[in-house]
């Protein structure tokens, strides 16, 4: 049984099929890049996998459980317990420090633990900046805070939508290194990107066009 | 760190670190609290404040003899006055009326206690000085004109005993006019002297000294700073305990006083309610803006797994904390405001009712809570997917 299974997923807005009969499985520990041009349906798919939206048609199985029919409240619980989200815009609460932002995720999940939050920041190389407000951090640093926050509750799946979209080369490499490490530790990673460099380092690349999968292949160069 | 501690950390951080935003909301709440506590303080204090002002227009109670054949005395008056709260009593003035002759003309003399007269009749206008030494008199403007008396003039005052049919003068004492009294009313028809000088003139001084009892008193005027109900209660007590004294309200004064006070109080109440409604709208609008501005943050929190209830709890927690701080500020500023108004308008200081402290704070919290609740509730409808998408 795969960790995540999509069966005939469609998302229809009026007469626009943002997703059109999507089928694929993702196994535990896989690192998948989802690529495709703008408007091809990548974010729409992320929202469905991330339990923030429901498909119009089809079934999503997470850990063998169908999440496509759950109520909003049940979706919130699954999102909180199983999924770590990383956004393109570095969405941080602007009046909380880096470590407090990480603790917010702990707060909704279980119990805030400052020590653990500091360790998570240390992992992304931000220990020294833990008590700075987002406005005092660079874009790359803010994105690393988001990553620390996404990892803090040990999610089964980490979903990242354009995690490097607003970063320069150096920061992009830092983020990719972190992903590399997460993958080694066995975390399942799904990364949406249209940056080929980000796609190249993934284990498997799924390409979307006009809401359909046009390619789904393992990356030859992975691990090399 | 416990969940509760994190909760407080988040709401205080929001207030502390988003200062300029929160300051606007806080200001609105504090102004509301100020108006509420300030105006209610003034509202409560209007009768006392205005009552004291009204007492400038003369006596509002008089004592006359209880039965036809009894006579008032200073002792009876003191006994009756003991039933009046000393804090409310502004002045008591006994009067004894006699006819005397000055320049061969019959003149009415009102013998009194000048200290009392000054207190009960603050509106008396004196040209010259109030009598302060023995054998000094105050002459009403009309009498002064008729008899050609001036400040500083010394004139012989002759007492004619009404029961003495020989019609020959018994005593004549030279008295000095220390002042001329102007009121524009009937008070100008009298000459005023002290009770002691009158006793000397009638030859009763020796009796008074011997018996220790004062001479006859015809009437006493009282100025009491109290509302109609309180005055009536004093009258009841005096009537039952001192039957020789018959207290009466000066209806003309008390009735118009009550009417003015009632009108003034309802005016202040009306203003309080209108201003309170306006500030409530202002607080609601501000809180609405504050919450709307943070829809993105709400979406983010939801994406991180916050339930609707915990979002409502956090925002309401912030709102209520803001209400609490605003309420406390409002109480302090409200007192200062009431004190200022009281000083400027009534030129007296004001007492602040202790109960108003919790009432203002609770009302501030309730109003803020109510103002936050609806925008927060609607903000929980935010779709977290929109956050992922960016703008
Ligand atoms: N809420 C919505 N209502 C209507 N149409 C929508 C909605 N959300 C997305 N769409 C449409 O669905 C299609 C897919 O959008 P989606 O955001 O998934 O694209 P994307 O692949 O993430 O693009 P990008 O690379 O620009 O982020 C687009 O044509 C978009 O206009
Ligand atoms: Mg997108």
Coordinates of C-alpha atoms and ligand atoms in Angstrom, one line a residue:
Chain A
X1 CA 0.0 0.0 0.0
X2 CA 1.3 3.4 -0.9
X3 CA 1.3 6.3 1.5
X4 CA -0.7 8.5 -0.9
X5 CA -2.9 7.3 -3.8
X6 CA -4.8 9.5 -6.2
X7 CA -7.6 7.8 -8.1
X8 CA -9.3 9.7 -11.0
X9 CA -8.9 13.0 -9.4
X10 CA -10.6 16.0 -11.2
X11 CA -11.1 19.5 -10.0
X12 CA -13.5 21.5 -12.0
X13 CA -14.1 25.3 -11.8
X14 CA -17.1 26.1 -13.9
X15 CA -16.1 24.8 -17.4
X16 CA -12.4 24.8 -16.6
X17 CA -10.9 21.4 -15.6
X18 CA -7.9 22.5 -13.4
X19 CA -7.2 18.8 -12.8
X20 CA -8.4 16.2 -15.2
X21 CA -8.5 12.5 -14.1
X22 CA -5.2 12.4 -12.3
X23 CA -3.9 9.0 -11.1
X24 CA -0.7 8.3 -9.3
X25 CA 0.7 6.7 -6.1
X26 CA 3.5 8.0 -3.9
X27 CA 5.4 5.7 -1.6
X28 CA 6.7 6.4 1.8
X29 CA 10.0 8.1 1.7
X30 CA 9.8 9.2 -2.0
X31 CA 11.0 12.6 -3.1
X32 CA 8.7 13.8 -5.9
X33 CA 8.9 17.0 -7.9
X34 CA 5.7 18.2 -9.6
X35 CA 6.5 20.3 -12.6
X36 CA 4.6 22.1 -15.3
X37 CA 3.8 25.5 -16.8
X38 CA 1.9 28.1 -15.0
X39 CA -1.8 27.3 -14.7
X40 CA -1.3 23.6 -15.3
X41 CA -2.9 22.7 -11.9
X42 CA 0.1 22.2 -9.6
X43 CA -1.2 24.3 -6.7
X44 CA -4.7 22.9 -7.2
X45 CA -3.2 19.4 -6.7
X46 CA -1.1 20.5 -3.7
X47 CA -4.2 21.9 -2.0
X48 CA -6.0 18.6 -2.5
X49 CA -3.1 16.5 -1.2
X50 CA -2.6 19.0 1.6
X51 CA -6.2 18.6 2.8
X52 CA -7.1 22.2 2.1
X53 CA -9.4 21.6 -0.8
X54 CA -11.6 18.7 -2.0
X55 CA -11.6 17.2 -5.5
X56 CA -14.7 17.5 -7.6
X57 CA -14.3 13.8 -8.6
X58 CA -12.1 11.0 -7.5
X59 CA -10.5 9.5 -4.4
X60 CA -7.5 10.5 -2.4
X61 CA -6.2 7.8 0.0
X62 CA -3.7 8.9 2.6
X63 CA -2.4 6.0 4.7
X64 CA -5.2 4.0 3.1
X65 CA -7.9 6.4 4.3
X66 CA -10.1 8.2 1.9
X67 CA -9.8 11.9 2.6
X68 CA -11.8 13.2 -0.3
X69 CA -15.1 12.9 1.5
X70 CA -14.1 14.3 4.9
X71 CA -15.6 17.4 6.5
X72 CA -13.6 20.6 6.8
X73 CA -13.0 19.9 10.5
X74 CA -11.7 16.4 9.9
X75 CA -9.4 17.7 7.1
X76 CA -8.0 20.3 9.5
X77 CA -7.1 17.5 11.9
X78 CA -5.3 15.4 9.2
X79 CA -3.5 18.5 8.0
X80 CA -2.3 19.3 11.5
X81 CA -1.2 15.7 12.3
X82 CA 0.2 14.4 9.0
X83 CA 1.2 17.3 6.8
X84 CA 3.9 19.9 6.9
X85 CA 3.4 22.8 4.5
X86 CA 6.0 25.1 2.9
X87 CA 4.7 28.0 0.8
X88 CA 6.1 30.1 -1.9
X89 CA 5.5 33.3 0.0
X90 CA 7.1 32.8 3.3
X91 CA 4.0 33.0 5.4
X92 CA 5.0 33.8 8.9
X93 CA 3.1 35.5 11.6
X94 CA 4.8 38.9 11.4
X95 CA 4.6 39.8 15.1
X96 CA 6.1 36.5 16.4
X97 CA 9.8 35.7 16.5
X98 CA 11.2 32.9 14.4
X99 CA 11.1 30.4 17.3
X100 CA 7.6 31.5 18.2
X101 CA 6.4 30.9 14.7
X102 CA 7.7 27.4 14.9
X103 CA 6.0 27.0 18.2
X104 CA 2.6 28.1 16.7
X105 CA 2.7 24.8 14.8
X106 CA 3.4 22.9 17.9
X107 CA 0.7 24.8 19.7
X108 CA -2.0 23.7 17.3
X109 CA -0.6 20.1 17.1
X110 CA 0.2 19.3 20.7
X111 CA 2.2 21.2 23.2
X112 CA 4.7 24.1 22.5
X113 CA 8.3 23.1 23.4
X114 CA 10.8 25.9 23.0
X115 CA 13.8 23.6 23.2
X116 CA 12.5 21.4 20.4
X117 CA 11.6 24.5 18.3
X118 CA 15.1 25.8 18.8
X119 CA 16.6 22.5 17.7
X120 CA 14.4 22.6 14.5
X121 CA 15.8 26.1 13.8
X122 CA 19.3 24.8 14.4
X123 CA 18.7 22.2 11.7
X124 CA 18.0 24.8 9.1
X125 CA 21.0 26.9 10.4
X126 CA 19.0 29.6 12.1
X127 CA 19.8 29.1 15.8
X128 CA 21.4 32.5 16.0
X129 CA 18.3 34.2 14.6
X130 CA 15.7 32.4 16.6
X131 CA 14.6 35.5 18.4
X132 CA 14.3 37.8 15.4
X133 CA 11.0 38.9 14.0
X134 CA 10.3 38.0 10.3
X135 CA 10.9 41.6 9.3
X136 CA 14.5 41.3 10.6
X137 CA 15.1 38.1 8.5
X138 CA 16.1 37.8 4.9
X139 CA 13.8 36.0 2.4
X140 CA 16.0 32.9 2.6
X141 CA 16.0 32.9 6.3
X142 CA 12.2 33.3 6.4
X143 CA 11.8 30.3 4.1
X144 CA 14.0 28.3 6.4
X145 CA 11.8 29.2 9.4
X146 CA 8.9 28.0 7.3
X147 CA 10.7 24.7 6.7
X148 CA 11.5 24.3 10.4
X149 CA 7.9 25.0 11.2
X150 CA 6.7 22.4 8.6
X151 CA 9.0 19.8 10.1
X152 CA 8.4 20.4 13.8
X153 CA 5.6 18.0 14.2
X154 CA 7.3 15.1 12.3
X155 CA 4.7 15.1 9.4
X156 CA 4.3 12.0 7.2
X157 CA 4.4 14.2 4.1
X158 CA 6.1 17.5 3.6
X159 CA 4.4 19.6 0.8
X160 CA 6.3 22.5 -0.6
X161 CA 4.8 24.8 -3.2
X162 CA 7.5 26.7 -5.1
X163 CA 9.7 26.7 -2.0
X164 CA 12.6 28.4 -3.8
X165 CA 10.5 30.6 -6.1
X166 CA 11.5 33.8 -4.2
X167 CA 15.1 32.8 -3.4
X168 CA 18.4 33.5 -4.9
X169 CA 20.9 30.7 -5.9
X170 CA 22.7 30.5 -2.6
X171 CA 19.5 30.3 -0.5
X172 CA 18.0 27.8 -3.0
X173 CA 21.0 25.5 -2.4
X174 CA 20.6 25.7 1.3
X175 CA 16.9 24.7 1.0
X176 CA 17.8 21.9 -1.4
X177 CA 20.5 20.6 1.0
X178 CA 17.8 20.5 3.7
X179 CA 15.5 18.5 1.4
X180 CA 18.4 16.2 0.7
X181 CA 18.8 15.6 4.4
X182 CA 15.1 15.1 5.0
X183 CA 15.0 12.6 2.2
X184 CA 17.9 10.7 3.8
X185 CA 16.0 10.6 7.0
X186 CA 13.0 9.0 5.2
X187 CA 10.6 11.9 5.0
X188 CA 8.2 11.9 2.1
X189 CA 8.7 15.1 0.1
X190 CA 6.4 16.5 -2.6
X191 CA 7.8 19.7 -4.1
X192 CA 6.0 21.8 -6.7
X193 CA 8.3 23.8 -8.9
X194 CA 8.9 25.1 -12.3
X195 CA 12.6 25.5 -11.7
X196 CA 14.4 22.6 -13.5
X197 CA 17.3 22.7 -11.0
X198 CA 14.9 21.9 -8.2
X199 CA 13.2 19.2 -10.3
X200 CA 16.6 17.7 -11.2
X201 CA 17.5 16.8 -7.6
X202 CA 14.3 15.0 -7.0
X203 CA 13.9 11.2 -7.2
X204 CA 10.9 11.3 -9.4
X205 CA 9.3 14.0 -11.6
X206 CA 5.6 14.2 -12.4
X207 CA 4.8 16.7 -15.2
X208 CA 1.4 18.4 -15.5
X209 CA 0.0 20.2 -18.5
X210 CA -3.5 21.5 -18.7
X211 CA -4.5 19.5 -15.7
X212 CA -3.3 16.2 -17.1
X213 CA -0.2 14.2 -16.3
X214 CA 2.0 14.2 -19.4
X215 CA 5.1 12.5 -17.9
X216 CA 5.8 10.5 -14.7
X217 CA 9.4 9.2 -14.5
X218 CA 12.2 8.5 -12.2
X219 CA 15.1 10.8 -12.4
X220 CA 18.1 9.0 -14.0
X221 CA 20.6 11.3 -12.3
X222 CA 19.1 11.0 -8.8
X223 CA 21.6 10.4 -6.1
X224 CA 24.5 11.0 -8.3
Chain B
X1 CA 5.9 25.7 27.7
X2 CA 2.2 25.1 28.4
X3 CA -0.5 25.7 25.9
X4 CA -1.9 28.5 28.0
X5 CA 1.4 30.2 28.3
X6 CA 1.8 30.1 24.5
X7 CA -1.7 31.5 24.2
X8 CA -0.9 34.5 26.3
X9 CA 2.4 34.9 24.6
X10 CA 0.7 35.1 21.3
X11 CA -2.0 37.5 22.2
X12 CA 0.4 39.8 24.2
X13 CA 2.9 39.7 21.4
X14 CA 0.2 40.7 19.0
X15 CA -0.7 43.7 21.1
X16 CA 2.9 44.7 22.0
X17 CA 4.5 44.2 18.6
X18 CA 1.7 45.6 16.4
X19 CA 1.6 48.7 18.5
X20 CA 0.6 51.3 16.0
X21 CA -2.4 49.2 14.8
X22 CA -3.5 48.3 18.3
X23 CA -3.1 51.8 19.5
X24 CA -5.9 53.0 17.3
X25 CA -8.2 50.3 18.7
X26 CA -7.1 50.9 22.2
X27 CA -7.7 54.6 21.8
X28 CA -11.2 54.0 20.6
X29 CA -11.9 51.8 23.6
X30 CA -10.2 54.1 26.1
X31 CA -12.2 57.1 24.7
X32 CA -15.4 55.1 25.1
X33 CA -14.5 54.2 28.7
X34 CA -13.6 57.8 29.4
X35 CA -16.8 59.1 28.2
X36 CA -18.8 56.4 29.9
X37 CA -17.2 56.8 33.4
X38 CA -16.7 60.6 33.1
X39 CA -20.3 61.4 32.0
X40 CA -21.8 59.0 34.5
X41 CA -19.8 60.6 37.3
X42 CA -21.0 64.0 36.2
X43 CA -24.6 62.7 35.8
X44 CA -24.5 61.4 39.4
X45 CA -23.0 64.5 40.7
X46 CA -25.2 67.0 39.0
X47 CA -27.7 67.3 41.9
X48 CA -24.9 67.9 44.4
X49 CA -23.0 70.3 42.1
X50 CA -26.0 72.2 40.9
X51 CA -27.7 72.1 44.3
X52 CA -24.8 73.9 45.8
X53 CA -25.0 76.5 43.0
X54 CA -28.7 76.9 43.6
X55 CA -28.0 77.7 47.2
X56 CA -26.6 81.0 46.0
X57 CA -30.2 82.2 45.4
X58 CA -31.2 82.2 49.1
X59 CA -32.9 80.2 51.7
X60 CA -35.0 77.2 50.8
X61 CA -36.5 76.4 54.2
X62 CA -37.9 78.6 57.0
X63 CA -38.7 78.0 60.6
X64 CA -41.8 79.7 62.0
X65 CA -43.4 79.2 65.5
X66 CA -45.3 75.9 65.7
X67 CA -48.4 77.2 67.5
X68 CA -49.9 80.6 67.5
X69 CA -48.8 81.5 71.0
X70 CA -45.4 79.9 71.1
X71 CA -42.3 81.9 70.4
X72 CA -39.1 80.8 68.7
X73 CA -35.8 81.1 70.5
X74 CA -32.2 80.4 69.5
X75 CA -32.4 77.3 71.7
X76 CA -35.4 75.9 69.9
X77 CA -33.8 76.6 66.5
X78 CA -30.6 74.9 67.5
X79 CA -32.7 71.9 68.6
X80 CA -34.5 71.7 65.3
X81 CA -31.3 72.2 63.3
X82 CA -29.8 69.2 65.0
X83 CA -32.0 67.0 62.8
X84 CA -30.4 68.3 59.7
X85 CA -27.3 66.6 58.3
X86 CA -24.5 69.2 59.1
X87 CA -22.8 68.3 55.8
X88 CA -25.8 69.7 53.9
X89 CA -26.5 72.7 56.0
X90 CA -25.1 75.9 54.4
X91 CA -26.5 78.4 56.8
X92 CA -29.1 79.3 59.5
X93 CA -30.2 82.9 60.0
X94 CA -32.5 83.9 62.8
X95 CA -34.6 87.1 62.4
X96 CA -36.4 89.2 64.9
X97 CA -38.4 92.1 63.7
X98 CA -39.1 95.3 65.6
X99 CA -40.1 98.9 64.7
X100 CA -37.7 101.7 65.6
X101 CA -37.5 105.4 64.8
X102 CA -34.7 107.0 62.9
X103 CA -35.0 110.7 62.2
X104 CA -38.5 110.5 63.7
X105 CA -39.5 108.1 61.0
X106 CA -40.8 104.6 61.8
X107 CA -38.4 102.0 60.4
X108 CA -38.5 98.1 60.4
X109 CA -35.5 96.5 61.9
X110 CA -34.5 93.0 61.3
X111 CA -32.2 91.8 64.0
X112 CA -30.1 88.9 62.9
X113 CA -26.9 87.1 63.0
X114 CA -24.7 88.5 60.2
X115 CA -22.6 85.4 59.9
X116 CA -25.8 83.4 59.1
X117 CA -27.1 86.0 56.8
X118 CA -23.9 85.9 54.7
X119 CA -24.3 82.1 54.3
X120 CA -28.0 82.0 53.6
X121 CA -28.1 85.1 51.4
X122 CA -24.9 85.1 49.3
X123 CA -26.6 87.3 46.7
X124 CA -26.8 90.3 49.1
X125 CA -24.7 93.2 47.6
X126 CA -23.2 95.4 50.2
X127 CA -21.9 98.9 49.6
X128 CA -19.4 99.5 52.4
X129 CA -18.8 96.7 54.9
X130 CA -20.8 94.1 56.7
X131 CA -21.3 95.2 60.4
X132 CA -18.6 93.8 62.5
X133 CA -18.4 95.8 65.7
X134 CA -21.0 96.7 68.3
X135 CA -23.6 99.3 67.3
X136 CA -23.0 99.0 63.6
X137 CA -26.0 98.6 61.2
X138 CA -26.7 97.6 57.7
X139 CA -29.3 99.8 56.0
X140 CA -31.5 98.8 53.1
X141 CA -31.1 100.9 50.0
X142 CA -34.6 102.2 50.1
X143 CA -34.4 103.3 53.7
X144 CA -31.0 104.8 53.1
X145 CA -32.4 106.9 50.2
X146 CA -35.5 108.0 52.2
X147 CA -33.6 108.9 55.3
X148 CA -30.5 110.2 53.6
X149 CA -28.2 107.7 55.3
X150 CA -24.7 107.1 53.9
X151 CA -21.9 104.6 54.6
X152 CA -20.1 105.9 57.7
X153 CA -23.0 108.1 59.0
X154 CA -23.8 107.8 62.7
X155 CA -27.5 108.2 63.6
X156 CA -29.6 107.8 66.7
X157 CA -31.8 104.7 66.7
X158 CA -34.8 105.0 69.0
X159 CA -36.8 102.0 70.2
X160 CA -40.5 102.6 70.9
X161 CA -42.2 99.9 72.9
X162 CA -45.4 99.0 71.0
X163 CA -47.3 98.4 74.3
X164 CA -46.2 101.7 75.8
X165 CA -49.1 104.1 74.9
X166 CA -47.2 107.1 76.2
X167 CA -45.5 107.1 72.8
X168 CA -42.4 108.6 74.4
X169 CA -39.0 107.2 73.4
X170 CA -37.5 104.9 75.9
X171 CA -34.0 104.5 74.6
X172 CA -31.9 106.0 72.0
X173 CA -28.6 104.6 70.9
X174 CA -26.2 106.1 68.4
X175 CA -25.4 103.6 65.7
X176 CA -23.0 103.7 62.7
X177 CA -24.0 102.8 59.2
X178 CA -21.3 100.3 58.1
X179 CA -23.0 99.3 54.8
X180 CA -25.9 99.8 52.4
X181 CA -27.7 96.7 51.3
X182 CA -28.8 96.2 47.7
X183 CA -30.9 93.3 46.6
X184 CA -33.5 94.8 44.3
X185 CA -36.1 93.2 46.6
X186 CA -38.0 93.7 49.8
X187 CA -34.8 93.3 51.8
X188 CA -34.0 96.9 51.0
X189 CA -36.9 98.1 53.2
X190 CA -35.1 97.0 56.4
X191 CA -32.4 98.1 58.7
X192 CA -30.3 95.2 60.0
X193 CA -28.5 95.0 63.3
X194 CA -27.2 92.2 65.5
X195 CA -29.4 90.4 68.0
X196 CA -27.2 91.7 70.8
X197 CA -27.6 95.4 69.7
X198 CA -31.4 94.8 69.6
X199 CA -31.4 93.4 73.1
X200 CA -29.5 96.5 74.3
X201 CA -32.0 98.7 72.5
X202 CA -35.1 97.0 74.0
X203 CA -33.4 96.8 77.4
X204 CA -33.6 93.0 77.5
X205 CA -29.9 92.4 77.8
X206 CA -30.0 92.1 81.5
X207 CA -32.8 89.5 81.4
X208 CA -30.9 87.5 78.8
X209 CA -27.8 87.5 80.9
X210 CA -29.7 86.5 84.0
X211 CA -31.8 83.6 82.4
X212 CA -29.3 82.5 79.8
X213 CA -32.2 82.4 77.3
X214 CA -32.3 84.3 74.1
X215 CA -34.9 86.9 73.4
X216 CA -37.8 86.3 71.0
X217 CA -37.1 85.1 67.5
X218 CA -39.7 85.6 64.8
X219 CA -38.3 83.5 62.0
X220 CA -35.3 81.6 60.8
X221 CA -34.1 81.2 57.3
X222 CA -32.1 78.1 56.3
X223 CA -30.1 77.2 53.3
X224 CA -29.8 73.4 52.9
X225 CA -28.0 71.7 50.0
X226 CA -30.4 68.8 49.4
X227 CA -33.1 67.6 47.1
X228 CA -36.8 67.9 47.7
X229 CA -37.1 64.4 49.1
X230 CA -34.3 64.9 51.6
X231 CA -35.8 68.3 52.6
X232 CA -39.2 66.7 53.2
X233 CA -37.6 64.1 55.4
X234 CA -36.0 66.8 57.5
X235 CA -39.3 68.5 57.9
X236 CA -41.0 65.3 59.1
X237 CA -38.3 64.7 61.7
X238 CA -38.4 68.3 63.0
X239 CA -42.2 68.3 63.2
X240 CA -42.4 65.2 65.3
X241 CA -39.4 66.0 67.6
X242 CA -39.7 69.8 68.0
X243 CA -43.4 70.7 67.7
X244 CA -42.7 74.3 68.8
X245 CA -40.9 74.8 65.5
X246 CA -42.8 74.6 62.2
X247 CA -40.4 74.1 59.3
X248 CA -41.6 75.1 55.8
X249 CA -40.2 74.8 52.3
X250 CA -39.7 77.9 50.3
X251 CA -41.8 76.3 47.5
X252 CA -40.8 78.8 44.8
X253 CA -37.2 78.0 45.3
X254 CA -37.3 74.2 45.8
X255 CA -39.8 73.5 43.0
X256 CA -37.8 75.3 40.4
X257 CA -34.6 73.8 41.7
X258 CA -35.9 70.3 41.3
X259 CA -37.2 71.1 37.8
X260 CA -33.9 72.5 36.6
X261 CA -31.9 69.6 38.1
X262 CA -34.2 66.9 36.6
X263 CA -33.8 68.5 33.2
X264 CA -30.1 68.9 33.5
X265 CA -29.7 65.3 34.6
X266 CA -31.7 63.9 31.7
X267 CA -29.7 66.0 29.3
X268 CA -26.4 64.6 30.6
X269 CA -27.9 61.1 30.5
X270 CA -29.0 61.6 26.9
X271 CA -25.6 62.8 25.9
X272 CA -24.0 59.8 27.7
X273 CA -26.1 57.4 25.8
X274 CA -25.6 59.0 22.4
X275 CA -21.8 59.3 22.9
X276 CA -21.7 55.7 24.1
X277 CA -23.5 54.5 21.0
X278 CA -21.1 56.4 18.8
X279 CA -18.0 55.0 20.5
X280 CA -19.5 51.5 20.3
X281 CA -19.8 51.9 16.6
X282 CA -16.3 53.3 16.4
X283 CA -14.8 50.4 18.4
X284 CA -16.8 47.9 16.3
X285 CA -15.5 49.5 13.1
X286 CA -11.9 49.6 14.3
X287 CA -12.0 46.0 15.5
X288 CA -13.6 45.0 12.2
X289 CA -10.7 46.6 10.3
X290 CA -8.1 45.0 12.6
X291 CA -9.6 41.6 12.0
X292 CA -10.1 42.0 8.3
X293 CA -6.5 43.1 7.9
X294 CA -5.4 39.8 9.4
X295 CA -7.4 37.4 7.2
X296 CA -4.2 36.2 5.8
X297 CA -2.8 35.4 9.2
X298 CA -6.1 33.6 10.0
X299 CA -5.7 31.5 6.8
X300 CA -2.1 30.7 7.7
X301 CA -3.1 29.5 11.2
X302 CA -5.8 27.4 9.7
X303 CA -3.4 25.9 7.2
X304 CA -1.2 25.0 10.2
X305 CA -4.1 23.1 11.7
X306 CA -5.9 25.6 13.9
X307 CA -9.5 24.8 14.5
X308 CA -12.1 27.6 14.1
X309 CA -12.6 27.6 17.9
X310 CA -8.9 28.2 18.6
X311 CA -8.8 31.0 16.1
X312 CA -11.9 32.6 17.7
X313 CA -10.3 32.1 21.2
X314 CA -7.1 33.8 20.1
X315 CA -8.7 36.8 18.5
X316 CA -11.3 37.2 21.3
X317 CA -8.5 36.8 23.8
X318 CA -6.7 39.7 22.1
X319 CA -9.9 41.7 21.9
X320 CA -10.8 41.2 25.6
X321 CA -7.3 42.0 26.7
X322 CA -7.6 45.2 24.7
X323 CA -11.0 45.9 26.3
X324 CA -9.4 45.4 29.7
X325 CA -6.5 47.8 29.1
X326 CA -8.9 50.3 27.4
X327 CA -11.3 50.0 30.3
X328 CA -8.6 50.7 32.9
X329 CA -7.4 53.7 30.8
X330 CA -11.0 54.8 30.4
X331 CA -11.6 54.8 34.2
X332 CA -8.5 56.8 34.9
X333 CA -9.1 59.3 32.1
X334 CA -12.8 59.4 32.8
X335 CA -12.1 60.5 36.4
X336 CA -9.7 63.2 35.2
X337 CA -12.3 64.3 32.6
X338 CA -15.1 64.5 35.2
X339 CA -12.8 66.3 37.6
X340 CA -11.8 68.8 34.9
X341 CA -15.4 69.5 33.8
X342 CA -16.4 69.8 37.4
X343 CA -13.6 72.3 38.1
X344 CA -14.3 74.3 35.0
X345 CA -18.1 74.3 35.0
X346 CA -19.1 74.0 38.7
X347 CA -15.8 75.1 40.3
X348 CA -15.8 72.3 42.8
X349 CA -14.1 68.9 42.9
X350 CA -16.0 65.7 42.2
X351 CA -16.2 62.4 44.0
X352 CA -15.7 59.3 41.9
X353 CA -18.1 56.4 42.7
X354 CA -16.1 53.3 43.3
X355 CA -18.6 51.0 41.6
X356 CA -17.9 52.8 38.4
X357 CA -14.4 51.2 38.2
X358 CA -15.6 47.6 37.7
X359 CA -18.6 48.8 35.7
X360 CA -16.5 50.7 33.2
X361 CA -14.0 47.9 32.8
X362 CA -16.7 45.3 32.3
X363 CA -18.6 47.4 29.8
X364 CA -15.4 48.1 27.9
X365 CA -14.6 44.4 27.8
X366 CA -18.2 43.5 26.7
X367 CA -18.3 46.2 24.0
X368 CA -14.9 45.2 22.6
X369 CA -15.8 41.5 22.8
X370 CA -19.0 42.1 20.9
X371 CA -17.3 44.3 18.4
X372 CA -14.7 41.6 17.7
X373 CA -16.9 38.6 17.8
X374 CA -18.7 39.0 14.5
X375 CA -15.7 39.9 12.3
X376 CA -13.7 37.1 13.9
X377 CA -16.5 34.6 13.3
X378 CA -16.6 35.6 9.6
X379 CA -12.8 35.5 9.4
X380 CA -12.8 31.8 10.3
X381 CA -14.5 31.2 7.0
X382 CA -11.2 32.1 5.3
X383 CA -10.1 29.4 3.0
X384 CA -6.6 28.2 3.9
X385 CA -6.1 27.3 0.3
X386 CA -6.0 31.0 -0.6
X387 CA -2.9 31.3 1.6
X388 CA -1.0 28.7 -0.3
X389 CA -1.9 30.5 -3.5
X390 CA -0.4 33.7 -2.4
X391 CA -2.5 36.8 -3.0
Ligands
LIG1 N1 -10.6 29.1 -7.0 C1 -10.5 29.0 -8.3 N2 -11.6 29.3 -9.1 C2 -11.5 29.2 -10.5 N3 -10.4 28.9 -11.1 C3 -9.3 28.5 -10.4 C4 -9.3 28.6 -9.0 N4 -8.1 28.2 -8.5 C5 -7.4 27.9 -9.6 N5 -8.1 28.1 -10.7 C6 -7.7 27.8 -12.1 O1 -7.2 26.5 -12.2 C7 -6.0 26.5 -13.0 C8 -4.9 25.9 -12.3 O2 -4.4 26.7 -11.3 P1 -3.2 26.4 -10.3 O3 -3.2 27.5 -9.3 O4 -3.3 25.0 -9.8 O5 -2.0 26.6 -11.3 P2 -0.4 26.3 -11.0 O6 0.0 25.2 -11.8 O7 -0.2 26.3 -9.6 O8 0.2 27.7 -11.6 P3 1.4 28.6 -11.1 O9 2.6 27.9 -11.6 O10 1.2 29.9 -11.8 O11 1.3 28.6 -9.7 C9 -5.7 27.9 -13.5 O12 -6.2 28.1 -14.8 C10 -6.5 28.7 -12.5 O13 -7.0 29.9 -13.1
LIG2 MG1 0.8 27.6 -8.1

